[in-house]
């Protein structure tokens, strides 16, 4: 479960002064649900998700990830989440097997257990042929599958995806979308950000429209359609952000 | 802080680094081969240059001595110099390396000598130029022999004993053991090379583990794992320290072996051996140099980790670290300068203190008070640098300064 309560994040820039990247963000996502943060570039999606993943510390408010407060117990929160974005790269000089096993060990698994889970995931994700290849030698699509294995190795109950399909080809993007669906089916709490309307329409149980760091609208696709009188999510988005 | 997590990170970073060609070159290849290659290269080159200069028959000019056929003929008959006709621009010709030296003689040189007077001879040279120096040596030797012969002749003519003009004989004898004499020569060079190499061996891994992670996008990947930032920085720090210490250890070992080999090549009856030089480092010196370098390696590792982390990309990190090498070179060079001796004040100057104490250790002198003071002060500086590195790893504006 993820519960964000009045979450805020400010940055201090020497030239631009205080930049409010996220302001008073509150939302709730339960297990087996996909919550989509929909927003334009620079809307605050990545910052919000980085705060939830405790990569960045909030300047106001808080959130609970799998029952752990991100301010009080950030390491426990991270222990229970998997974070994937196109920016989360792999270690090029390590093999696919070593990378996933390494992250298993970092999440508290012993080497034997990390190896066992890695091999199971590789079988499931059809990565057996690539296990001993260095990540720098893998194609983008295979790298993406190895990243999925990395996020799943400790079997986290909460998954956070930051624009996971951005910059990927159609086939690699489909793998990611299928993976998000699988997470929902297996009862995981999923929060993901996108600026691709079709992805949000296909995947999200609840959509939150974020603009200038603030959550302007929230609801299921049907609820948003009813509220704004439009069928197309793109039209709803434009109406909400006032473009 | 969790020791298990630190060990997991350290093992991963070590595996990663050992697969990186650039790290392996700076950490293993350079320290092993630099000293032997430098020794062989410099040795062969200088032997070649000196040999060539000694074999050369330099052109020299006689200025004056118009009425002194005896001395000018004697000079012209010398086999190891070639006397060329006099010219008024002889000084310029020396500077232009057309001739190597000139001898200025009074025109009545022969008459002055015959009368028992003193004749003044001047040898004009290009100071610092090796061929000119060797030419001057040959002329000096000729005139020294001439002087001694003349003194003997004058004393004989007066029926006086030959030792009359030599009331005292001065002899200089070395009382220091050979390893100390060699140590004075090597003492400055060994720590200089080891310190520089332990810094350069640290540079690439430090950049790769920090700004390299930013550039490759793996920083976010590692930060979303449940390890603490302290464990993360300590795991990385230990890897950089391993690089620094192994570079230093390999450099010391390589130098020891090179010097032992050089010592054998110099041989028992050689001139250097006769002069009391012995080019070798004792095992105790090797161990103590390594002990003293260790806190400096910690300082380098932590400082370079912190500075590299602060950079946005590799290029920026290199522009930060390049001036740092000068900061390290300067005290290391100062320690080689003659007359710079270890004292309480200098014992607190980072890098210079280690360099000076290692110089003493290599020459077999152990000032235990300074050793303890330098070790302690270096540990304090190293701890400070490590603290800064840990603090920087907790700052978002540094980690995400992209």
mmCIF file with all atom_site columns, N, CA and C in Angstrom, chain A residues 9 11 46 50 53-57 75 78-79 81 83 85 87-91 93-95 98 102-103 105-111 134 150 162, chain B residues 4-5 8-9 11-13 15-17 19-20 22-23 204 208 213 216-229 232 236 396 400:
data_model
loop_
_atom_site.group_PDB
_atom_site.id
_atom_site.type_symbol
_atom_site.label_atom_id
_atom_site.label_alt_id
_atom_site.label_comp_id
_atom_site.label_asym_id
_atom_site.label_entity_id
_atom_site.label_seq_id
_atom_site.pdbx_PDB_ins_code
_atom_site.Cartn_x
_atom_site.Cartn_y
_atom_site.Cartn_z
_atom_site.occupancy
_atom_site.B_iso_or_equiv
_atom_site.pdbx_formal_charge
_atom_site.auth_seq_id
_atom_site.auth_comp_id
_atom_site.auth_asym_id
_atom_site.auth_atom_id
_atom_site.pdbx_PDB_model_num
ATOM 1   N N  . UNK A 1 9   ? 8.008  18.854  -1.979  1.00 0.00 ? 9   UNK A N  1
ATOM 2   C CA . UNK A 1 9   ? 9.461  18.829  -2.198  1.00 0.00 ? 9   UNK A CA 1
ATOM 3   C C  . UNK A 1 9   ? 9.900  20.125  -2.864  1.00 0.00 ? 9   UNK A C  1
ATOM 4   N N  . UNK A 1 11  ? 13.312 22.560  -4.063  1.00 0.00 ? 11  UNK A N  1
ATOM 5   C CA . UNK A 1 11  ? 14.753 22.611  -4.342  1.00 0.00 ? 11  UNK A CA 1
ATOM 6   C C  . UNK A 1 11  ? 15.199 24.059  -4.246  1.00 0.00 ? 11  UNK A C  1
ATOM 7   N N  . UNK A 1 46  ? 8.481  12.729  -11.633 1.00 0.00 ? 46  UNK A N  1
ATOM 8   C CA . UNK A 1 46  ? 9.712  12.023  -11.248 1.00 0.00 ? 46  UNK A CA 1
ATOM 9   C C  . UNK A 1 46  ? 10.108 12.379  -9.822  1.00 0.00 ? 46  UNK A C  1
ATOM 10  N N  . UNK A 1 50  ? 10.478 9.821   -6.817  1.00 0.00 ? 50  UNK A N  1
ATOM 11  C CA . UNK A 1 50  ? 11.775 9.698   -6.137  1.00 0.00 ? 50  UNK A CA 1
ATOM 12  C C  . UNK A 1 50  ? 11.613 9.920   -4.631  1.00 0.00 ? 50  UNK A C  1
ATOM 13  N N  . UNK A 1 53  ? 10.170 6.805   -3.275  1.00 0.00 ? 53  UNK A N  1
ATOM 14  C CA . UNK A 1 53  ? 11.187 5.741   -3.239  1.00 0.00 ? 53  UNK A CA 1
ATOM 15  C C  . UNK A 1 53  ? 12.313 6.069   -2.264  1.00 0.00 ? 53  UNK A C  1
ATOM 16  N N  . UNK A 1 54  ? 12.168 7.200   -1.563  1.00 0.00 ? 54  UNK A N  1
ATOM 17  C CA . UNK A 1 54  ? 13.134 7.709   -0.561  1.00 0.00 ? 54  UNK A CA 1
ATOM 18  C C  . UNK A 1 54  ? 14.521 8.005   -1.150  1.00 0.00 ? 54  UNK A C  1
ATOM 19  N N  . UNK A 1 55  ? 14.554 8.192   -2.460  1.00 0.00 ? 55  UNK A N  1
ATOM 20  C CA . UNK A 1 55  ? 15.821 8.625   -3.070  1.00 0.00 ? 55  UNK A CA 1
ATOM 21  C C  . UNK A 1 55  ? 16.031 10.099  -2.712  1.00 0.00 ? 55  UNK A C  1
ATOM 22  N N  . UNK A 1 56  ? 14.923 10.848  -2.657  1.00 0.00 ? 56  UNK A N  1
ATOM 23  C CA . UNK A 1 56  ? 14.942 12.241  -2.211  1.00 0.00 ? 56  UNK A CA 1
ATOM 24  C C  . UNK A 1 56  ? 14.127 12.338  -0.919  1.00 0.00 ? 56  UNK A C  1
ATOM 25  N N  . UNK A 1 57  ? 14.517 13.273  -0.062  1.00 0.00 ? 57  UNK A N  1
ATOM 26  C CA . UNK A 1 57  ? 13.777 13.447  1.200   1.00 0.00 ? 57  UNK A CA 1
ATOM 27  C C  . UNK A 1 57  ? 12.698 14.514  1.012   1.00 0.00 ? 57  UNK A C  1
ATOM 28  N N  . UNK A 1 75  ? 14.834 3.136   5.025   1.00 0.00 ? 75  UNK A N  1
ATOM 29  C CA . UNK A 1 75  ? 15.472 1.893   4.562   1.00 0.00 ? 75  UNK A CA 1
ATOM 30  C C  . UNK A 1 75  ? 14.473 0.748   4.508   1.00 0.00 ? 75  UNK A C  1
ATOM 31  N N  . UNK A 1 78  ? 12.322 1.229   1.468   1.00 0.00 ? 78  UNK A N  1
ATOM 32  C CA . UNK A 1 78  ? 13.032 0.794   0.252   1.00 0.00 ? 78  UNK A CA 1
ATOM 33  C C  . UNK A 1 78  ? 13.116 -0.726  0.167   1.00 0.00 ? 78  UNK A C  1
ATOM 34  N N  . UNK A 1 79  ? 13.193 -1.357  1.323   1.00 0.00 ? 79  UNK A N  1
ATOM 35  C CA . UNK A 1 79  ? 13.253 -2.816  1.373   1.00 0.00 ? 79  UNK A CA 1
ATOM 36  C C  . UNK A 1 79  ? 12.005 -3.443  0.744   1.00 0.00 ? 79  UNK A C  1
ATOM 37  N N  . UNK A 1 81  ? 10.037 -2.017  -1.670  1.00 0.00 ? 81  UNK A N  1
ATOM 38  C CA . UNK A 1 81  ? 9.613  -1.514  -2.972  1.00 0.00 ? 81  UNK A CA 1
ATOM 39  C C  . UNK A 1 81  ? 10.613 -1.836  -4.072  1.00 0.00 ? 81  UNK A C  1
ATOM 40  N N  . UNK A 1 83  ? 11.854 -0.205  -7.725  1.00 0.00 ? 83  UNK A N  1
ATOM 41  C CA . UNK A 1 83  ? 11.794 1.075   -8.448  1.00 0.00 ? 83  UNK A CA 1
ATOM 42  C C  . UNK A 1 83  ? 12.404 0.872   -9.831  1.00 0.00 ? 83  UNK A C  1
ATOM 43  N N  . UNK A 1 85  ? 12.874 2.816   -13.674 1.00 0.00 ? 85  UNK A N  1
ATOM 44  C CA . UNK A 1 85  ? 12.669 3.920   -14.612 1.00 0.00 ? 85  UNK A CA 1
ATOM 45  C C  . UNK A 1 85  ? 13.668 3.748   -15.746 1.00 0.00 ? 85  UNK A C  1
ATOM 46  N N  . UNK A 1 87  ? 15.836 5.696   -16.319 1.00 0.00 ? 87  UNK A N  1
ATOM 47  C CA . UNK A 1 87  ? 17.114 6.225   -15.819 1.00 0.00 ? 87  UNK A CA 1
ATOM 48  C C  . UNK A 1 87  ? 17.848 5.210   -14.950 1.00 0.00 ? 87  UNK A C  1
ATOM 49  N N  . UNK A 1 88  ? 17.121 4.186   -14.462 1.00 0.00 ? 88  UNK A N  1
ATOM 50  C CA . UNK A 1 88  ? 17.789 3.204   -13.589 1.00 0.00 ? 88  UNK A CA 1
ATOM 51  C C  . UNK A 1 88  ? 18.572 2.218   -14.457 1.00 0.00 ? 88  UNK A C  1
ATOM 52  N N  . UNK A 1 89  ? 19.824 2.563   -14.678 1.00 0.00 ? 89  UNK A N  1
ATOM 53  C CA . UNK A 1 89  ? 20.656 1.752   -15.581 1.00 0.00 ? 89  UNK A CA 1
ATOM 54  C C  . UNK A 1 89  ? 21.280 0.560   -14.852 1.00 0.00 ? 89  UNK A C  1
ATOM 55  N N  . UNK A 1 90  ? 21.949 -0.289  -15.628 1.00 0.00 ? 90  UNK A N  1
ATOM 56  C CA . UNK A 1 90  ? 22.601 -1.475  -15.066 1.00 0.00 ? 90  UNK A CA 1
ATOM 57  C C  . UNK A 1 90  ? 24.116 -1.286  -15.099 1.00 0.00 ? 90  UNK A C  1
ATOM 58  N N  . UNK A 1 91  ? 24.817 -2.081  -14.323 1.00 0.00 ? 91  UNK A N  1
ATOM 59  C CA . UNK A 1 91  ? 26.286 -2.006  -14.307 1.00 0.00 ? 91  UNK A CA 1
ATOM 60  C C  . UNK A 1 91  ? 26.844 -2.764  -15.510 1.00 0.00 ? 91  UNK A C  1
ATOM 61  N N  . UNK A 1 93  ? 29.749 -3.603  -16.687 1.00 0.00 ? 93  UNK A N  1
ATOM 62  C CA . UNK A 1 93  ? 30.831 -4.589  -16.648 1.00 0.00 ? 93  UNK A CA 1
ATOM 63  C C  . UNK A 1 93  ? 30.453 -5.844  -15.869 1.00 0.00 ? 93  UNK A C  1
ATOM 64  N N  . UNK A 1 94  ? 29.267 -5.839  -15.237 1.00 0.00 ? 94  UNK A N  1
ATOM 65  C CA . UNK A 1 94  ? 28.803 -7.041  -14.542 1.00 0.00 ? 94  UNK A CA 1
ATOM 66  C C  . UNK A 1 94  ? 27.904 -7.828  -15.482 1.00 0.00 ? 94  UNK A C  1
ATOM 67  N N  . UNK A 1 95  ? 27.819 -9.132  -15.261 1.00 0.00 ? 95  UNK A N  1
ATOM 68  C CA . UNK A 1 95  ? 26.913 -9.933  -16.085 1.00 0.00 ? 95  UNK A CA 1
ATOM 69  C C  . UNK A 1 95  ? 25.486 -9.725  -15.572 1.00 0.00 ? 95  UNK A C  1
ATOM 70  N N  . UNK A 1 98  ? 25.036 -11.423 -12.297 1.00 0.00 ? 98  UNK A N  1
ATOM 71  C CA . UNK A 1 98  ? 25.704 -10.743 -11.181 1.00 0.00 ? 98  UNK A CA 1
ATOM 72  C C  . UNK A 1 98  ? 24.927 -9.515  -10.727 1.00 0.00 ? 98  UNK A C  1
ATOM 73  N N  . UNK A 1 102 ? 23.394 -9.250  -7.101  1.00 0.00 ? 102 UNK A N  1
ATOM 74  C CA . UNK A 1 102 ? 23.916 -8.156  -6.273  1.00 0.00 ? 102 UNK A CA 1
ATOM 75  C C  . UNK A 1 102 ? 22.773 -7.407  -5.590  1.00 0.00 ? 102 UNK A C  1
ATOM 76  N N  . UNK A 1 103 ? 21.744 -7.094  -6.361  1.00 0.00 ? 103 UNK A N  1
ATOM 77  C CA . UNK A 1 103 ? 20.614 -6.362  -5.773  1.00 0.00 ? 103 UNK A CA 1
ATOM 78  C C  . UNK A 1 103 ? 19.830 -7.243  -4.802  1.00 0.00 ? 103 UNK A C  1
ATOM 79  N N  . UNK A 1 105 ? 21.262 -9.423  -2.848  1.00 0.00 ? 105 UNK A N  1
ATOM 80  C CA . UNK A 1 105 ? 22.080 -9.358  -1.622  1.00 0.00 ? 105 UNK A CA 1
ATOM 81  C C  . UNK A 1 105 ? 21.885 -8.014  -0.913  1.00 0.00 ? 105 UNK A C  1
ATOM 82  N N  . UNK A 1 106 ? 21.794 -6.928  -1.700  1.00 0.00 ? 106 UNK A N  1
ATOM 83  C CA . UNK A 1 106 ? 21.583 -5.610  -1.085  1.00 0.00 ? 106 UNK A CA 1
ATOM 84  C C  . UNK A 1 106 ? 20.230 -5.536  -0.379  1.00 0.00 ? 106 UNK A C  1
ATOM 85  N N  . UNK A 1 107 ? 19.276 -6.345  -0.852  1.00 0.00 ? 107 UNK A N  1
ATOM 86  C CA . UNK A 1 107 ? 17.959 -6.365  -0.200  1.00 0.00 ? 107 UNK A CA 1
ATOM 87  C C  . UNK A 1 107 ? 17.897 -7.408  0.912   1.00 0.00 ? 107 UNK A C  1
ATOM 88  N N  . UNK A 1 108 ? 19.041 -7.863  1.357   1.00 0.00 ? 108 UNK A N  1
ATOM 89  C CA . UNK A 1 108 ? 19.093 -8.722  2.547   1.00 0.00 ? 108 UNK A CA 1
ATOM 90  C C  . UNK A 1 108 ? 19.071 -10.208 2.275   1.00 0.00 ? 108 UNK A C  1
ATOM 91  N N  . UNK A 1 109 ? 19.021 -10.635 1.020   1.00 0.00 ? 109 UNK A N  1
ATOM 92  C CA . UNK A 1 109 ? 19.018 -12.078 0.749   1.00 0.00 ? 109 UNK A CA 1
ATOM 93  C C  . UNK A 1 109 ? 20.444 -12.616 0.858   1.00 0.00 ? 109 UNK A C  1
ATOM 94  N N  . UNK A 1 110 ? 20.569 -13.871 1.321   1.00 0.00 ? 110 UNK A N  1
ATOM 95  C CA . UNK A 1 110 ? 21.924 -14.440 1.288   1.00 0.00 ? 110 UNK A CA 1
ATOM 96  C C  . UNK A 1 110 ? 22.229 -14.867 -0.147  1.00 0.00 ? 110 UNK A C  1
ATOM 97  N N  . UNK A 1 111 ? 23.501 -15.164 -0.425  1.00 0.00 ? 111 UNK A N  1
ATOM 98  C CA . UNK A 1 111 ? 23.912 -15.399 -1.817  1.00 0.00 ? 111 UNK A CA 1
ATOM 99  C C  . UNK A 1 111 ? 23.179 -16.570 -2.455  1.00 0.00 ? 111 UNK A C  1
ATOM 100 N N  . UNK A 1 134 ? 27.818 -9.765  -20.219 1.00 0.00 ? 134 UNK A N  1
ATOM 101 C CA . UNK A 1 134 ? 27.935 -8.469  -19.541 1.00 0.00 ? 134 UNK A CA 1
ATOM 102 C C  . UNK A 1 134 ? 26.809 -7.552  -19.990 1.00 0.00 ? 134 UNK A C  1
ATOM 103 N N  . UNK A 1 150 ? 15.797 -7.268  -11.710 1.00 0.00 ? 150 UNK A N  1
ATOM 104 C CA . UNK A 1 150 ? 16.440 -6.570  -10.587 1.00 0.00 ? 150 UNK A CA 1
ATOM 105 C C  . UNK A 1 150 ? 15.407 -6.033  -9.599  1.00 0.00 ? 150 UNK A C  1
ATOM 106 N N  . UNK A 1 162 ? 8.783  4.873   -12.981 1.00 0.00 ? 162 UNK A N  1
ATOM 107 C CA . UNK A 1 162 ? 8.867  6.269   -13.425 1.00 0.00 ? 162 UNK A CA 1
ATOM 108 C C  . UNK A 1 162 ? 9.066  6.289   -14.938 1.00 0.00 ? 162 UNK A C  1
ATOM 109 N N  . UNK B 2 4   ? 27.805 -6.100  6.657   1.00 0.00 ? 4   UNK B N  1
ATOM 110 C CA . UNK B 2 4   ? 27.459 -7.038  5.585   1.00 0.00 ? 4   UNK B CA 1
ATOM 111 C C  . UNK B 2 4   ? 27.241 -6.277  4.278   1.00 0.00 ? 4   UNK B C  1
ATOM 112 N N  . UNK B 2 5   ? 26.459 -5.187  4.376   1.00 0.00 ? 5   UNK B N  1
ATOM 113 C CA . UNK B 2 5   ? 26.188 -4.391  3.172   1.00 0.00 ? 5   UNK B CA 1
ATOM 114 C C  . UNK B 2 5   ? 27.463 -3.746  2.619   1.00 0.00 ? 5   UNK B C  1
ATOM 115 N N  . UNK B 2 8   ? 29.173 -6.379  0.739   1.00 0.00 ? 8   UNK B N  1
ATOM 116 C CA . UNK B 2 8   ? 28.495 -6.671  -0.547  1.00 0.00 ? 8   UNK B CA 1
ATOM 117 C C  . UNK B 2 8   ? 28.894 -5.617  -1.584  1.00 0.00 ? 8   UNK B C  1
ATOM 118 N N  . UNK B 2 9   ? 28.857 -4.349  -1.163  1.00 0.00 ? 9   UNK B N  1
ATOM 119 C CA . UNK B 2 9   ? 29.191 -3.261  -2.095  1.00 0.00 ? 9   UNK B CA 1
ATOM 120 C C  . UNK B 2 9   ? 30.672 -3.335  -2.484  1.00 0.00 ? 9   UNK B C  1
ATOM 121 N N  . UNK B 2 11  ? 32.690 -5.915  -2.579  1.00 0.00 ? 11  UNK B N  1
ATOM 122 C CA . UNK B 2 11  ? 32.975 -7.039  -3.489  1.00 0.00 ? 11  UNK B CA 1
ATOM 123 C C  . UNK B 2 11  ? 32.517 -6.732  -4.901  1.00 0.00 ? 11  UNK B C  1
ATOM 124 N N  . UNK B 2 12  ? 31.335 -6.106  -4.989  1.00 0.00 ? 12  UNK B N  1
ATOM 125 C CA . UNK B 2 12  ? 30.818 -5.759  -6.322  1.00 0.00 ? 12  UNK B CA 1
ATOM 126 C C  . UNK B 2 12  ? 31.728 -4.725  -7.006  1.00 0.00 ? 12  UNK B C  1
ATOM 127 N N  . UNK B 2 13  ? 32.113 -3.712  -6.230  1.00 0.00 ? 13  UNK B N  1
ATOM 128 C CA . UNK B 2 13  ? 32.954 -2.650  -6.809  1.00 0.00 ? 13  UNK B CA 1
ATOM 129 C C  . UNK B 2 13  ? 34.313 -3.196  -7.234  1.00 0.00 ? 13  UNK B C  1
ATOM 130 N N  . UNK B 2 15  ? 34.981 -6.341  -8.178  1.00 0.00 ? 15  UNK B N  1
ATOM 131 C CA . UNK B 2 15  ? 34.780 -7.135  -9.403  1.00 0.00 ? 15  UNK B CA 1
ATOM 132 C C  . UNK B 2 15  ? 34.668 -6.199  -10.599 1.00 0.00 ? 15  UNK B C  1
ATOM 133 N N  . UNK B 2 16  ? 33.845 -5.177  -10.425 1.00 0.00 ? 16  UNK B N  1
ATOM 134 C CA . UNK B 2 16  ? 33.593 -4.197  -11.487 1.00 0.00 ? 16  UNK B CA 1
ATOM 135 C C  . UNK B 2 16  ? 34.909 -3.520  -11.910 1.00 0.00 ? 16  UNK B C  1
ATOM 136 N N  . UNK B 2 17  ? 35.697 -3.099  -10.910 1.00 0.00 ? 17  UNK B N  1
ATOM 137 C CA . UNK B 2 17  ? 36.944 -2.363  -11.201 1.00 0.00 ? 17  UNK B CA 1
ATOM 138 C C  . UNK B 2 17  ? 37.970 -3.251  -11.892 1.00 0.00 ? 17  UNK B C  1
ATOM 139 N N  . UNK B 2 19  ? 37.492 -5.487  -13.891 1.00 0.00 ? 19  UNK B N  1
ATOM 140 C CA . UNK B 2 19  ? 37.127 -5.751  -15.289 1.00 0.00 ? 19  UNK B CA 1
ATOM 141 C C  . UNK B 2 19  ? 37.290 -4.506  -16.150 1.00 0.00 ? 19  UNK B C  1
ATOM 142 N N  . UNK B 2 20  ? 37.712 -3.419  -15.481 1.00 0.00 ? 20  UNK B N  1
ATOM 143 C CA . UNK B 2 20  ? 37.863 -2.177  -16.220 1.00 0.00 ? 20  UNK B CA 1
ATOM 144 C C  . UNK B 2 20  ? 39.338 -1.973  -16.575 1.00 0.00 ? 20  UNK B C  1
ATOM 145 N N  . UNK B 2 22  ? 41.034 0.503   -17.748 1.00 0.00 ? 22  UNK B N  1
ATOM 146 C CA . UNK B 2 22  ? 41.704 1.729   -17.297 1.00 0.00 ? 22  UNK B CA 1
ATOM 147 C C  . UNK B 2 22  ? 42.110 1.635   -15.819 1.00 0.00 ? 22  UNK B C  1
ATOM 148 N N  . UNK B 2 23  ? 41.207 1.027   -15.007 1.00 0.00 ? 23  UNK B N  1
ATOM 149 C CA . UNK B 2 23  ? 41.528 0.878   -13.579 1.00 0.00 ? 23  UNK B CA 1
ATOM 150 C C  . UNK B 2 23  ? 42.700 -0.082  -13.406 1.00 0.00 ? 23  UNK B C  1
ATOM 151 N N  . UNK B 2 204 ? 41.319 7.173   -11.116 1.00 0.00 ? 204 UNK B N  1
ATOM 152 C CA . UNK B 2 204 ? 40.316 6.615   -12.012 1.00 0.00 ? 204 UNK B CA 1
ATOM 153 C C  . UNK B 2 204 ? 39.212 5.859   -11.260 1.00 0.00 ? 204 UNK B C  1
ATOM 154 N N  . UNK B 2 208 ? 35.254 6.708   -11.363 1.00 0.00 ? 208 UNK B N  1
ATOM 155 C CA . UNK B 2 208 ? 34.347 5.694   -11.901 1.00 0.00 ? 208 UNK B CA 1
ATOM 156 C C  . UNK B 2 208 ? 33.240 5.344   -10.911 1.00 0.00 ? 208 UNK B C  1
ATOM 157 N N  . UNK B 2 213 ? 28.996 6.699   -11.916 1.00 0.00 ? 213 UNK B N  1
ATOM 158 C CA . UNK B 2 213 ? 27.647 6.196   -11.615 1.00 0.00 ? 213 UNK B CA 1
ATOM 159 C C  . UNK B 2 213 ? 26.594 7.212   -12.057 1.00 0.00 ? 213 UNK B C  1
ATOM 160 N N  . UNK B 2 216 ? 26.451 7.125   -15.978 1.00 0.00 ? 216 UNK B N  1
ATOM 161 C CA . UNK B 2 216 ? 25.856 5.907   -16.530 1.00 0.00 ? 216 UNK B CA 1
ATOM 162 C C  . UNK B 2 216 ? 24.420 5.689   -16.066 1.00 0.00 ? 216 UNK B C  1
ATOM 163 N N  . UNK B 2 217 ? 23.977 6.507   -15.102 1.00 0.00 ? 217 UNK B N  1
ATOM 164 C CA . UNK B 2 217 ? 22.589 6.411   -14.623 1.00 0.00 ? 217 UNK B CA 1
ATOM 165 C C  . UNK B 2 217 ? 22.381 5.320   -13.597 1.00 0.00 ? 217 UNK B C  1
ATOM 166 N N  . UNK B 2 218 ? 23.481 4.778   -13.039 1.00 0.00 ? 218 UNK B N  1
ATOM 167 C CA . UNK B 2 218 ? 23.315 3.706   -12.048 1.00 0.00 ? 218 UNK B CA 1
ATOM 168 C C  . UNK B 2 218 ? 23.161 4.252   -10.624 1.00 0.00 ? 218 UNK B C  1
ATOM 169 N N  . UNK B 2 219 ? 23.369 5.560   -10.470 1.00 0.00 ? 219 UNK B N  1
ATOM 170 C CA . UNK B 2 219 ? 23.273 6.149   -9.119  1.00 0.00 ? 219 UNK B CA 1
ATOM 171 C C  . UNK B 2 219 ? 21.856 5.974   -8.556  1.00 0.00 ? 219 UNK B C  1
ATOM 172 N N  . UNK B 2 220 ? 20.862 6.188   -9.429  1.00 0.00 ? 220 UNK B N  1
ATOM 173 C CA . UNK B 2 220 ? 19.467 6.047   -8.987  1.00 0.00 ? 220 UNK B CA 1
ATOM 174 C C  . UNK B 2 220 ? 19.167 4.586   -8.650  1.00 0.00 ? 220 UNK B C  1
ATOM 175 N N  . UNK B 2 221 ? 19.754 3.694   -9.439  1.00 0.00 ? 221 UNK B N  1
ATOM 176 C CA . UNK B 2 221 ? 19.540 2.262   -9.218  1.00 0.00 ? 221 UNK B CA 1
ATOM 177 C C  . UNK B 2 221 ? 20.036 1.855   -7.831  1.00 0.00 ? 221 UNK B C  1
ATOM 178 N N  . UNK B 2 222 ? 21.209 2.327   -7.480  1.00 0.00 ? 222 UNK B N  1
ATOM 179 C CA . UNK B 2 222 ? 21.780 1.922   -6.187  1.00 0.00 ? 222 UNK B CA 1
ATOM 180 C C  . UNK B 2 222 ? 21.086 2.642   -5.031  1.00 0.00 ? 222 UNK B C  1
ATOM 181 N N  . UNK B 2 223 ? 20.654 3.891   -5.268  1.00 0.00 ? 223 UNK B N  1
ATOM 182 C CA . UNK B 2 223 ? 20.025 4.641   -4.172  1.00 0.00 ? 223 UNK B CA 1
ATOM 183 C C  . UNK B 2 223 ? 18.646 4.099   -3.800  1.00 0.00 ? 223 UNK B C  1
ATOM 184 N N  . UNK B 2 224 ? 18.005 3.375   -4.709  1.00 0.00 ? 224 UNK B N  1
ATOM 185 C CA . UNK B 2 224 ? 16.686 2.833   -4.352  1.00 0.00 ? 224 UNK B CA 1
ATOM 186 C C  . UNK B 2 224 ? 16.802 1.445   -3.712  1.00 0.00 ? 224 UNK B C  1
ATOM 187 N N  . UNK B 2 225 ? 18.026 1.019   -3.417  1.00 0.00 ? 225 UNK B N  1
ATOM 188 C CA . UNK B 2 225 ? 18.172 -0.225  -2.651  1.00 0.00 ? 225 UNK B CA 1
ATOM 189 C C  . UNK B 2 225 ? 18.189 0.148   -1.155  1.00 0.00 ? 225 UNK B C  1
ATOM 190 N N  . UNK B 2 226 ? 17.871 -0.819  -0.274  1.00 0.00 ? 226 UNK B N  1
ATOM 191 C CA . UNK B 2 226 ? 17.667 -0.435  1.140   1.00 0.00 ? 226 UNK B CA 1
ATOM 192 C C  . UNK B 2 226 ? 18.927 -0.231  1.973   1.00 0.00 ? 226 UNK B C  1
ATOM 193 N N  . UNK B 2 227 ? 20.059 -0.063  1.343   1.00 0.00 ? 227 UNK B N  1
ATOM 194 C CA . UNK B 2 227 ? 21.276 0.144   2.133   1.00 0.00 ? 227 UNK B CA 1
ATOM 195 C C  . UNK B 2 227 ? 21.395 1.616   2.531   1.00 0.00 ? 227 UNK B C  1
ATOM 196 N N  . UNK B 2 228 ? 22.076 1.854   3.638   1.00 0.00 ? 228 UNK B N  1
ATOM 197 C CA . UNK B 2 228 ? 22.241 3.244   4.081   1.00 0.00 ? 228 UNK B CA 1
ATOM 198 C C  . UNK B 2 228 ? 23.328 3.912   3.235   1.00 0.00 ? 228 UNK B C  1
ATOM 199 N N  . UNK B 2 229 ? 23.263 5.241   3.195   1.00 0.00 ? 229 UNK B N  1
ATOM 200 C CA . UNK B 2 229 ? 24.263 5.978   2.405   1.00 0.00 ? 229 UNK B CA 1
ATOM 201 C C  . UNK B 2 229 ? 25.664 5.792   2.995   1.00 0.00 ? 229 UNK B C  1
ATOM 202 N N  . UNK B 2 232 ? 27.005 2.624   1.763   1.00 0.00 ? 232 UNK B N  1
ATOM 203 C CA . UNK B 2 232 ? 27.320 2.797   0.339   1.00 0.00 ? 232 UNK B CA 1
ATOM 204 C C  . UNK B 2 232 ? 28.676 3.491   0.170   1.00 0.00 ? 232 UNK B C  1
ATOM 205 N N  . UNK B 2 236 ? 32.310 1.849   -1.209  1.00 0.00 ? 236 UNK B N  1
ATOM 206 C CA . UNK B 2 236 ? 33.021 2.460   -2.339  1.00 0.00 ? 236 UNK B CA 1
ATOM 207 C C  . UNK B 2 236 ? 34.415 2.932   -1.903  1.00 0.00 ? 236 UNK B C  1
ATOM 208 N N  . UNK B 2 396 ? 21.475 15.614  -1.473  1.00 0.00 ? 396 UNK B N  1
ATOM 209 C CA . UNK B 2 396 ? 20.766 15.394  -2.742  1.00 0.00 ? 396 UNK B CA 1
ATOM 210 C C  . UNK B 2 396 ? 21.316 16.278  -3.852  1.00 0.00 ? 396 UNK B C  1
ATOM 211 N N  . UNK B 2 400 ? 22.500 14.462  -7.212  1.00 0.00 ? 400 UNK B N  1
ATOM 212 C CA . UNK B 2 400 ? 21.711 14.682  -8.444  1.00 0.00 ? 400 UNK B CA 1
ATOM 213 C C  . UNK B 2 400 ? 22.120 15.967  -9.142  1.00 0.00 ? 400 UNK B C  1
#
